[in-house]
PDB file of C-alpha atoms in Angstrom:
ATOM      1  CA  UNK A 164     -32.060  35.922 285.754  1.00  0.00           C
ATOM      2  CA  UNK A 165     -31.695  32.502 284.225  1.00  0.00           C
ATOM      3  CA  UNK A 166     -28.781  30.454 285.489  1.00  0.00           C
ATOM      4  CA  UNK A 167     -28.392  28.653 282.171  1.00  0.00           C
ATOM      5  CA  UNK A 168     -29.684  28.836 278.639  1.00  0.00           C
ATOM      6  CA  UNK A 169     -30.328  25.884 276.375  1.00  0.00           C
ATOM      7  CA  UNK A 170     -29.008  25.724 272.830  1.00  0.00           C
ATOM      8  CA  UNK A 171     -29.219  22.993 270.245  1.00  0.00           C
ATOM      9  CA  UNK A 172     -25.832  22.133 268.757  1.00  0.00           C
ATOM     10  CA  UNK A 173     -25.437  20.537 265.347  1.00  0.00           C
ATOM     11  CA  UNK A 174     -22.260  18.982 263.990  1.00  0.00           C
ATOM     12  CA  UNK A 175     -21.424  17.981 260.461  1.00  0.00           C
ATOM     13  CA  UNK A 176     -18.996  15.862 258.455  1.00  0.00           C
ATOM     14  CA  UNK A 177     -15.634  15.234 260.213  1.00  0.00           C
ATOM     15  CA  UNK A 178     -16.717  17.058 263.391  1.00  0.00           C
ATOM     16  CA  UNK A 179     -19.847  14.894 263.583  1.00  0.00           C
ATOM     17  CA  UNK A 180     -17.714  11.750 263.336  1.00  0.00           C
ATOM     18  CA  UNK A 181     -15.216  13.015 265.938  1.00  0.00           C
ATOM     19  CA  UNK A 182     -17.938  13.705 268.493  1.00  0.00           C
ATOM     20  CA  UNK A 183     -19.996  10.671 267.490  1.00  0.00           C
ATOM     21  CA  UNK A 184     -23.204  12.679 267.365  1.00  0.00           C
ATOM     22  CA  UNK A 185     -25.184  14.895 265.009  1.00  0.00           C
ATOM     23  CA  UNK A 186     -27.005  16.990 267.537  1.00  0.00           C
ATOM     24  CA  UNK A 187     -26.779  17.755 271.237  1.00  0.00           C
ATOM     25  CA  UNK A 188     -28.828  19.830 273.654  1.00  0.00           C
ATOM     26  CA  UNK A 189     -26.374  21.891 275.678  1.00  0.00           C
ATOM     27  CA  UNK A 190     -26.846  24.213 278.638  1.00  0.00           C
ATOM     28  CA  UNK A 191     -24.449  27.149 278.841  1.00  0.00           C
ATOM     29  CA  UNK A 192     -24.193  30.255 281.006  1.00  0.00           C
ATOM     30  CA  UNK A 193     -26.161  33.317 279.913  1.00  0.00           C
ATOM     31  CA  UNK A 194     -23.905  35.571 277.831  1.00  0.00           C
ATOM     32  CA  UNK A 195     -21.924  32.638 276.424  1.00  0.00           C
ATOM     33  CA  UNK A 196     -20.308  33.150 273.042  1.00  0.00           C
ATOM     34  CA  UNK A 197     -20.018  30.709 270.151  1.00  0.00           C
ATOM     35  CA  UNK A 198     -16.439  30.073 271.328  1.00  0.00           C
ATOM     36  CA  UNK A 199     -17.710  29.226 274.827  1.00  0.00           C
ATOM     37  CA  UNK A 200     -20.220  26.765 273.373  1.00  0.00           C
ATOM     38  CA  UNK A 201     -17.482  25.076 271.333  1.00  0.00           C
ATOM     39  CA  UNK A 202     -15.192  24.776 274.378  1.00  0.00           C
ATOM     40  CA  UNK A 203     -18.075  23.404 276.431  1.00  0.00           C
ATOM     41  CA  UNK A 204     -18.706  20.812 273.735  1.00  0.00           C
ATOM     42  CA  UNK A 205     -15.000  19.928 273.601  1.00  0.00           C
ATOM     43  CA  UNK A 206     -14.997  19.273 277.351  1.00  0.00           C
ATOM     44  CA  UNK A 207     -17.692  16.641 276.787  1.00  0.00           C
ATOM     45  CA  UNK A 208     -16.243  15.264 273.554  1.00  0.00           C
ATOM     46  CA  UNK A 209     -12.449  15.396 273.776  1.00  0.00           C
ATOM     47  CA  UNK A 210     -11.952  13.973 270.261  1.00  0.00           C
ATOM     48  CA  UNK A 211     -13.497  17.120 268.755  1.00  0.00           C
ATOM     49  CA  UNK A 212     -11.124  19.206 266.606  1.00  0.00           C
ATOM     50  CA  UNK A 213      -8.853  21.239 268.943  1.00  0.00           C
ATOM     51  CA  UNK A 214      -7.919  23.796 266.265  1.00  0.00           C
ATOM     52  CA  UNK A 215     -10.897  26.136 266.304  1.00  0.00           C
ATOM     53  CA  UNK A 216      -9.358  28.244 263.531  1.00  0.00           C
ATOM     54  CA  UNK A 217     -10.288  25.504 261.056  1.00  0.00           C
ATOM     55  CA  UNK A 218     -13.949  25.576 262.135  1.00  0.00           C
ATOM     56  CA  UNK A 219     -16.668  28.168 261.511  1.00  0.00           C
ATOM     57  CA  UNK A 220     -19.660  28.714 263.732  1.00  0.00           C
ATOM     58  CA  UNK A 221     -23.227  29.504 262.741  1.00  0.00           C
ATOM     59  CA  UNK A 222     -26.151  30.718 264.826  1.00  0.00           C
ATOM     60  CA  UNK A 223     -29.618  30.006 263.456  1.00  0.00           C
ATOM     61  CA  UNK A 224     -28.245  29.096 260.009  1.00  0.00           C
ATOM     62  CA  UNK A 225     -26.067  32.231 259.615  1.00  0.00           C
ATOM     63  CA  UNK A 226     -22.266  32.248 259.812  1.00  0.00           C
ATOM     64  CA  UNK A 227     -21.318  34.148 262.971  1.00  0.00           C
ATOM     65  CA  UNK A 228     -18.133  35.363 264.673  1.00  0.00           C
ATOM     66  CA  UNK A 229     -16.696  33.344 267.550  1.00  0.00           C
ATOM     67  CA  UNK A 230     -17.452  36.214 269.956  1.00  0.00           C
ATOM     68  CA  UNK A 231     -21.159  36.343 268.993  1.00  0.00           C
ATOM     69  CA  UNK A 232     -23.452  35.703 271.967  1.00  0.00           C
ATOM     70  CA  UNK A 233     -25.921  32.818 271.877  1.00  0.00           C
ATOM     71  CA  UNK A 234     -29.499  33.045 273.140  1.00  0.00           C
ATOM     72  CA  UNK A 235     -32.009  30.644 274.623  1.00  0.00           C
ATOM     73  CA  UNK A 236     -33.298  28.257 271.954  1.00  0.00           C
ATOM     74  CA  UNK A 237     -30.645  29.061 269.339  1.00  0.00           C
ATOM     75  CA  UNK A 238     -29.526  26.454 266.856  1.00  0.00           C
ATOM     76  CA  UNK A 239     -25.720  26.520 266.923  1.00  0.00           C
ATOM     77  CA  UNK A 240     -23.760  24.715 264.210  1.00  0.00           C
ATOM     78  CA  UNK A 241     -20.034  24.025 263.912  1.00  0.00           C
ATOM     79  CA  UNK A 242     -18.919  23.824 260.341  1.00  0.00           C
ATOM     80  CA  UNK A 243     -15.647  22.366 259.035  1.00  0.00           C
ATOM     81  CA  UNK A 244     -14.242  23.777 255.755  1.00  0.00           C
ATOM     82  CA  UNK A 245     -16.878  23.096 253.112  1.00  0.00           C
ATOM     83  CA  UNK A 246     -16.294  20.979 250.004  1.00  0.00           C
ATOM     84  CA  UNK A 247     -19.449  20.999 247.946  1.00  0.00           C
ATOM     85  CA  UNK A 248     -19.254  21.065 244.178  1.00  0.00           C
ATOM     86  CA  UNK A 249     -17.004  18.652 242.361  1.00  0.00           C
TER      87      UNK A 249
ATOM     88  CA  UNK B 131     -35.422  31.167 241.248  1.00  0.00           C
ATOM     89  CA  UNK B 132     -34.851  27.614 242.407  1.00  0.00           C
ATOM     90  CA  UNK B 133     -32.464  26.407 245.079  1.00  0.00           C
ATOM     91  CA  UNK B 134     -32.420  22.753 246.025  1.00  0.00           C
ATOM     92  CA  UNK B 135     -30.519  20.256 248.132  1.00  0.00           C
ATOM     93  CA  UNK B 136     -31.791  16.885 247.027  1.00  0.00           C
ATOM     94  CA  UNK B 137     -31.092  13.176 247.399  1.00  0.00           C
ATOM     95  CA  UNK B 138     -32.454  12.476 243.914  1.00  0.00           C
ATOM     96  CA  UNK B 139     -30.924  13.028 240.461  1.00  0.00           C
ATOM     97  CA  UNK B 140     -30.604  16.647 239.245  1.00  0.00           C
ATOM     98  CA  UNK B 141     -32.255  17.561 235.946  1.00  0.00           C
ATOM     99  CA  UNK B 142     -30.177  20.383 234.401  1.00  0.00           C
ATOM    100  CA  UNK B 143     -32.590  20.797 231.458  1.00  0.00           C
ATOM    101  CA  UNK B 144     -35.481  21.382 233.844  1.00  0.00           C
ATOM    102  CA  UNK B 145     -33.412  24.024 235.700  1.00  0.00           C
ATOM    103  CA  UNK B 146     -32.630  25.752 232.387  1.00  0.00           C
ATOM    104  CA  UNK B 147     -36.362  25.852 231.662  1.00  0.00           C
ATOM    105  CA  UNK B 148     -36.887  27.492 235.079  1.00  0.00           C
ATOM    106  CA  UNK B 149     -34.500  30.401 234.315  1.00  0.00           C
ATOM    107  CA  UNK B 150     -35.382  31.002 230.680  1.00  0.00           C
ATOM    108  CA  UNK B 151     -37.519  34.010 229.699  1.00  0.00           C
ATOM    109  CA  UNK B 152     -38.008  36.152 226.597  1.00  0.00           C
ATOM    110  CA  UNK B 153     -35.382  38.744 227.667  1.00  0.00           C
ATOM    111  CA  UNK B 154     -32.679  36.136 228.270  1.00  0.00           C
ATOM    112  CA  UNK B 155     -30.414  35.693 225.259  1.00  0.00           C
ATOM    113  CA  UNK B 156     -28.076  33.268 227.007  1.00  0.00           C
ATOM    114  CA  UNK B 157     -28.138  30.462 229.558  1.00  0.00           C
ATOM    115  CA  UNK B 158     -24.906  29.155 231.065  1.00  0.00           C
ATOM    116  CA  UNK B 159     -25.111  25.838 232.915  1.00  0.00           C
ATOM    117  CA  UNK B 160     -22.287  24.425 235.017  1.00  0.00           C
ATOM    118  CA  UNK B 161     -22.567  20.711 235.749  1.00  0.00           C
ATOM    119  CA  UNK B 162     -20.277  19.098 238.308  1.00  0.00           C
ATOM    120  CA  UNK B 163     -19.716  15.359 237.938  1.00  0.00           C
ATOM    121  CA  UNK B 164     -18.144  12.727 240.200  1.00  0.00           C
ATOM    122  CA  UNK B 165     -14.638  12.026 238.869  1.00  0.00           C
ATOM    123  CA  UNK B 166     -12.929   8.635 239.075  1.00  0.00           C
ATOM    124  CA  UNK B 167      -9.698   9.999 240.565  1.00  0.00           C
ATOM    125  CA  UNK B 168      -8.421  12.426 243.170  1.00  0.00           C
ATOM    126  CA  UNK B 169      -5.006  13.117 244.716  1.00  0.00           C
ATOM    127  CA  UNK B 170      -3.562  10.522 242.302  1.00  0.00           C
ATOM    128  CA  UNK B 171      -5.855   7.819 243.694  1.00  0.00           C
ATOM    129  CA  UNK B 172      -8.757   5.931 242.154  1.00  0.00           C
ATOM    130  CA  UNK B 173     -12.083   7.113 243.570  1.00  0.00           C
ATOM    131  CA  UNK B 174     -14.838   4.510 243.897  1.00  0.00           C
ATOM    132  CA  UNK B 175     -17.669   6.796 245.061  1.00  0.00           C
ATOM    133  CA  UNK B 176     -18.480   9.904 247.079  1.00  0.00           C
ATOM    134  CA  UNK B 177     -20.821  10.695 249.953  1.00  0.00           C
ATOM    135  CA  UNK B 178     -22.106  14.262 250.138  1.00  0.00           C
ATOM    136  CA  UNK B 179     -23.498  15.617 253.411  1.00  0.00           C
ATOM    137  CA  UNK B 180     -25.322  18.940 253.732  1.00  0.00           C
ATOM    138  CA  UNK B 181     -26.609  21.237 256.439  1.00  0.00           C
ATOM    139  CA  UNK B 182     -29.682  21.607 254.263  1.00  0.00           C
ATOM    140  CA  UNK B 183     -31.488  24.170 256.450  1.00  0.00           C
ATOM    141  CA  UNK B 184     -28.510  26.496 255.961  1.00  0.00           C
ATOM    142  CA  UNK B 185     -27.326  25.397 252.509  1.00  0.00           C
ATOM    143  CA  UNK B 186     -30.525  26.456 250.758  1.00  0.00           C
ATOM    144  CA  UNK B 187     -30.527  29.978 252.299  1.00  0.00           C
ATOM    145  CA  UNK B 188     -26.800  30.309 251.439  1.00  0.00           C
ATOM    146  CA  UNK B 189     -27.614  29.418 247.821  1.00  0.00           C
ATOM    147  CA  UNK B 190     -30.386  32.027 247.913  1.00  0.00           C
ATOM    148  CA  UNK B 191     -27.841  34.659 249.132  1.00  0.00           C
ATOM    149  CA  UNK B 192     -25.574  33.768 246.190  1.00  0.00           C
ATOM    150  CA  UNK B 193     -28.490  33.984 243.754  1.00  0.00           C
ATOM    151  CA  UNK B 194     -29.478  37.381 245.129  1.00  0.00           C
ATOM    152  CA  UNK B 195     -25.926  38.672 244.794  1.00  0.00           C
ATOM    153  CA  UNK B 196     -25.781  37.428 241.191  1.00  0.00           C
ATOM    154  CA  UNK B 197     -28.969  39.368 240.451  1.00  0.00           C
ATOM    155  CA  UNK B 198     -27.467  42.484 242.064  1.00  0.00           C
ATOM    156  CA  UNK B 199     -24.160  42.188 240.177  1.00  0.00           C
ATOM    157  CA  UNK B 200     -25.618  41.124 236.806  1.00  0.00           C
ATOM    158  CA  UNK B 201     -28.981  42.847 236.343  1.00  0.00           C
ATOM    159  CA  UNK B 202     -31.499  40.725 234.492  1.00  0.00           C
ATOM    160  CA  UNK B 203     -29.916  37.429 235.575  1.00  0.00           C
ATOM    161  CA  UNK B 204     -32.035  34.528 236.780  1.00  0.00           C
ATOM    162  CA  UNK B 205     -30.497  31.705 238.781  1.00  0.00           C
ATOM    163  CA  UNK B 206     -31.149  28.062 239.642  1.00  0.00           C
ATOM    164  CA  UNK B 207     -28.844  25.944 241.827  1.00  0.00           C
ATOM    165  CA  UNK B 208     -29.071  22.354 242.981  1.00  0.00           C
ATOM    166  CA  UNK B 209     -26.723  20.108 244.938  1.00  0.00           C
ATOM    167  CA  UNK B 210     -27.180  16.412 245.464  1.00  0.00           C
ATOM    168  CA  UNK B 211     -26.455  14.600 248.738  1.00  0.00           C
ATOM    169  CA  UNK B 212     -25.956  10.978 249.713  1.00  0.00           C
ATOM    170  CA  UNK B 213     -23.946   8.334 247.868  1.00  0.00           C
ATOM    171  CA  UNK B 214     -22.908   9.281 244.332  1.00  0.00           C
ATOM    172  CA  UNK B 215     -21.178   7.016 241.842  1.00  0.00           C
ATOM    173  CA  UNK B 216     -18.539   8.030 239.297  1.00  0.00           C
ATOM    174  CA  UNK B 217     -20.210   9.887 236.418  1.00  0.00           C
ATOM    175  CA  UNK B 218     -23.211  11.087 238.432  1.00  0.00           C
ATOM    176  CA  UNK B 219     -24.086  14.781 238.633  1.00  0.00           C
ATOM    177  CA  UNK B 220     -23.345  16.335 242.035  1.00  0.00           C
ATOM    178  CA  UNK B 221     -24.102  20.010 241.395  1.00  0.00           C
ATOM    179  CA  UNK B 222     -25.719  22.250 238.778  1.00  0.00           C
ATOM    180  CA  UNK B 223     -25.593  26.060 238.599  1.00  0.00           C
ATOM    181  CA  UNK B 224     -27.699  27.607 235.882  1.00  0.00           C
ATOM    182  CA  UNK B 225     -27.810  31.332 235.042  1.00  0.00           C
ATOM    183  CA  UNK B 226     -29.742  33.138 232.343  1.00  0.00           C
ATOM    184  CA  UNK B 227     -28.858  36.705 231.321  1.00  0.00           C
ATOM    185  CA  UNK B 228     -29.446  39.079 228.430  1.00  0.00           C
ATOM    186  CA  UNK B 229     -26.032  38.245 226.865  1.00  0.00           C
ATOM    187  CA  UNK B 230     -23.461  35.446 227.007  1.00  0.00           C
ATOM    188  CA  UNK B 231     -20.725  37.428 228.796  1.00  0.00           C
ATOM    189  CA  UNK B 232     -22.912  38.028 231.840  1.00  0.00           C
ATOM    190  CA  UNK B 233     -24.326  34.492 231.815  1.00  0.00           C
ATOM    191  CA  UNK B 234     -20.850  32.899 231.739  1.00  0.00           C
ATOM    192  CA  UNK B 235     -19.329  35.280 234.318  1.00  0.00           C
ATOM    193  CA  UNK B 236     -22.273  34.968 236.701  1.00  0.00           C
ATOM    194  CA  UNK B 237     -22.347  31.179 236.429  1.00  0.00           C
ATOM    195  CA  UNK B 238     -18.599  30.942 237.179  1.00  0.00           C
ATOM    196  CA  UNK B 239     -18.952  33.291 240.142  1.00  0.00           C
ATOM    197  CA  UNK B 240     -21.924  31.256 241.350  1.00  0.00           C
ATOM    198  CA  UNK B 241     -20.166  27.865 241.395  1.00  0.00           C
ATOM    199  CA  UNK B 242     -16.952  29.373 242.838  1.00  0.00           C
ATOM    200  CA  UNK B 243     -18.905  31.021 245.655  1.00  0.00           C
ATOM    201  CA  UNK B 244     -21.004  27.905 246.297  1.00  0.00           C
ATOM    202  CA  UNK B 245     -17.783  25.930 246.812  1.00  0.00           C
ATOM    203  CA  UNK B 246     -16.597  28.472 249.406  1.00  0.00           C
ATOM    204  CA  UNK B 247     -19.702  29.201 251.430  1.00  0.00           C
ATOM    205  CA  UNK B 248     -22.442  26.588 251.111  1.00  0.00           C
ATOM    206  CA  UNK B 249     -22.306  24.052 253.985  1.00  0.00           C
ATOM    207  CA  UNK B 250     -21.947  20.826 252.033  1.00  0.00           C
ATOM    208  CA  UNK B 251     -19.159  18.285 252.505  1.00  0.00           C
ATOM    209  CA  UNK B 252     -17.670  15.569 250.358  1.00  0.00           C
ATOM    210  CA  UNK B 253     -16.459  12.250 251.734  1.00  0.00           C
ATOM    211  CA  UNK B 254     -14.205  10.559 249.264  1.00  0.00           C
ATOM    212  CA  UNK B 255     -13.993   6.779 249.100  1.00  0.00           C
ATOM    213  CA  UNK B 256     -10.690   6.102 247.342  1.00  0.00           C
ATOM    214  CA  UNK B 257      -8.236   3.245 246.809  1.00  0.00           C
ATOM    215  CA  UNK B 258      -6.084   4.481 249.718  1.00  0.00           C
ATOM    216  CA  UNK B 259      -8.925   4.989 252.196  1.00  0.00           C
ATOM    217  CA  UNK B 260     -11.809   7.266 253.080  1.00  0.00           C
ATOM    218  CA  UNK B 261     -11.309  11.013 253.471  1.00  0.00           C
ATOM    219  CA  UNK B 262     -13.305  14.092 254.314  1.00  0.00           C
ATOM    220  CA  UNK B 263     -12.390  16.789 251.829  1.00  0.00           C
ATOM    221  CA  UNK B 264     -12.073  20.150 253.582  1.00  0.00           C
ATOM    222  CA  UNK B 265     -11.342  22.928 251.126  1.00  0.00           C
ATOM    223  CA  UNK B 266      -8.046  21.839 249.520  1.00  0.00           C
ATOM    224  CA  UNK B 267      -7.137  19.215 252.100  1.00  0.00           C
ATOM    225  CA  UNK B 268      -8.125  15.592 252.616  1.00  0.00           C
ATOM    226  CA  UNK B 269      -8.472  14.372 256.199  1.00  0.00           C
ATOM    227  CA  UNK B 270      -8.890  10.711 257.143  1.00  0.00           C
ATOM    228  CA  UNK B 271     -12.502   9.796 257.955  1.00  0.00           C
ATOM    229  CA  UNK B 272     -13.659   7.240 260.472  1.00  0.00           C
TER     230      UNK B 272
END
C-alpha cells in the first residue's frame, strides 16, 4: 500500500494571495479527505484562511464535501466565496 | 450552446445569433457592466480571476438546467477575466425561448445562479483601497 498520495492543489483569489502561490504539489496520507488536505496546506502556509467554513473545496473541478476522500493525481481546489457577474 | 471564459471583449450580438432559431420567439440578454462605484466608494477598475477549467463546466451545468426547466431554451454565457475598466462588459447571459416569459425568467435564473456557483472572483480597485469581493463582503487584498 502506498505510504502517500500526490495531489495537485490550486488556490484562487484571496486564498492564492494569502498562501503566495497558485498551485502546489502536496503529498498526503492515503484516505485523506479534502479537510485533511486543507489542514496540511495550512501547516505549510500559516497565513491561509483559518475559517474553513468560508471556503469550498473541489476535486477534479467539481464542488465536493469536506469529508470527500482524495485520490492519487487529483486536482484539488480551494475556492473562496465567488463574485463573478457585476 | 456556448460557454466562454475569455480575456477579450464579449460580443453580446454574436451570442444572440448563436441562440436564435426559427422556434425562438424571444431572446433575453443580460449584460453586466463595470460600475464606477461600490460600497459608497469610487471604483477605478476591476480585476476578474477565474478557475477557467471549472468555470466553463459550471456554466454548462447551469445551461443544462435551464434547458431542463424551460424546454426549448437555448443558452450562451460568457465571462471576461483580467483588468476591466469602468463601462466595460464583464458578463453576458443570453437565453432564447419560444416566448418572452420563459426567456426573461431563464435569463434571470441563469445570471443569479452564475453569481452563486461559477468560480470567478472580482478584485475591486477603489478610492479606499483594493478588495476581494466575496459574495456580499469586501475583504482587503494584498
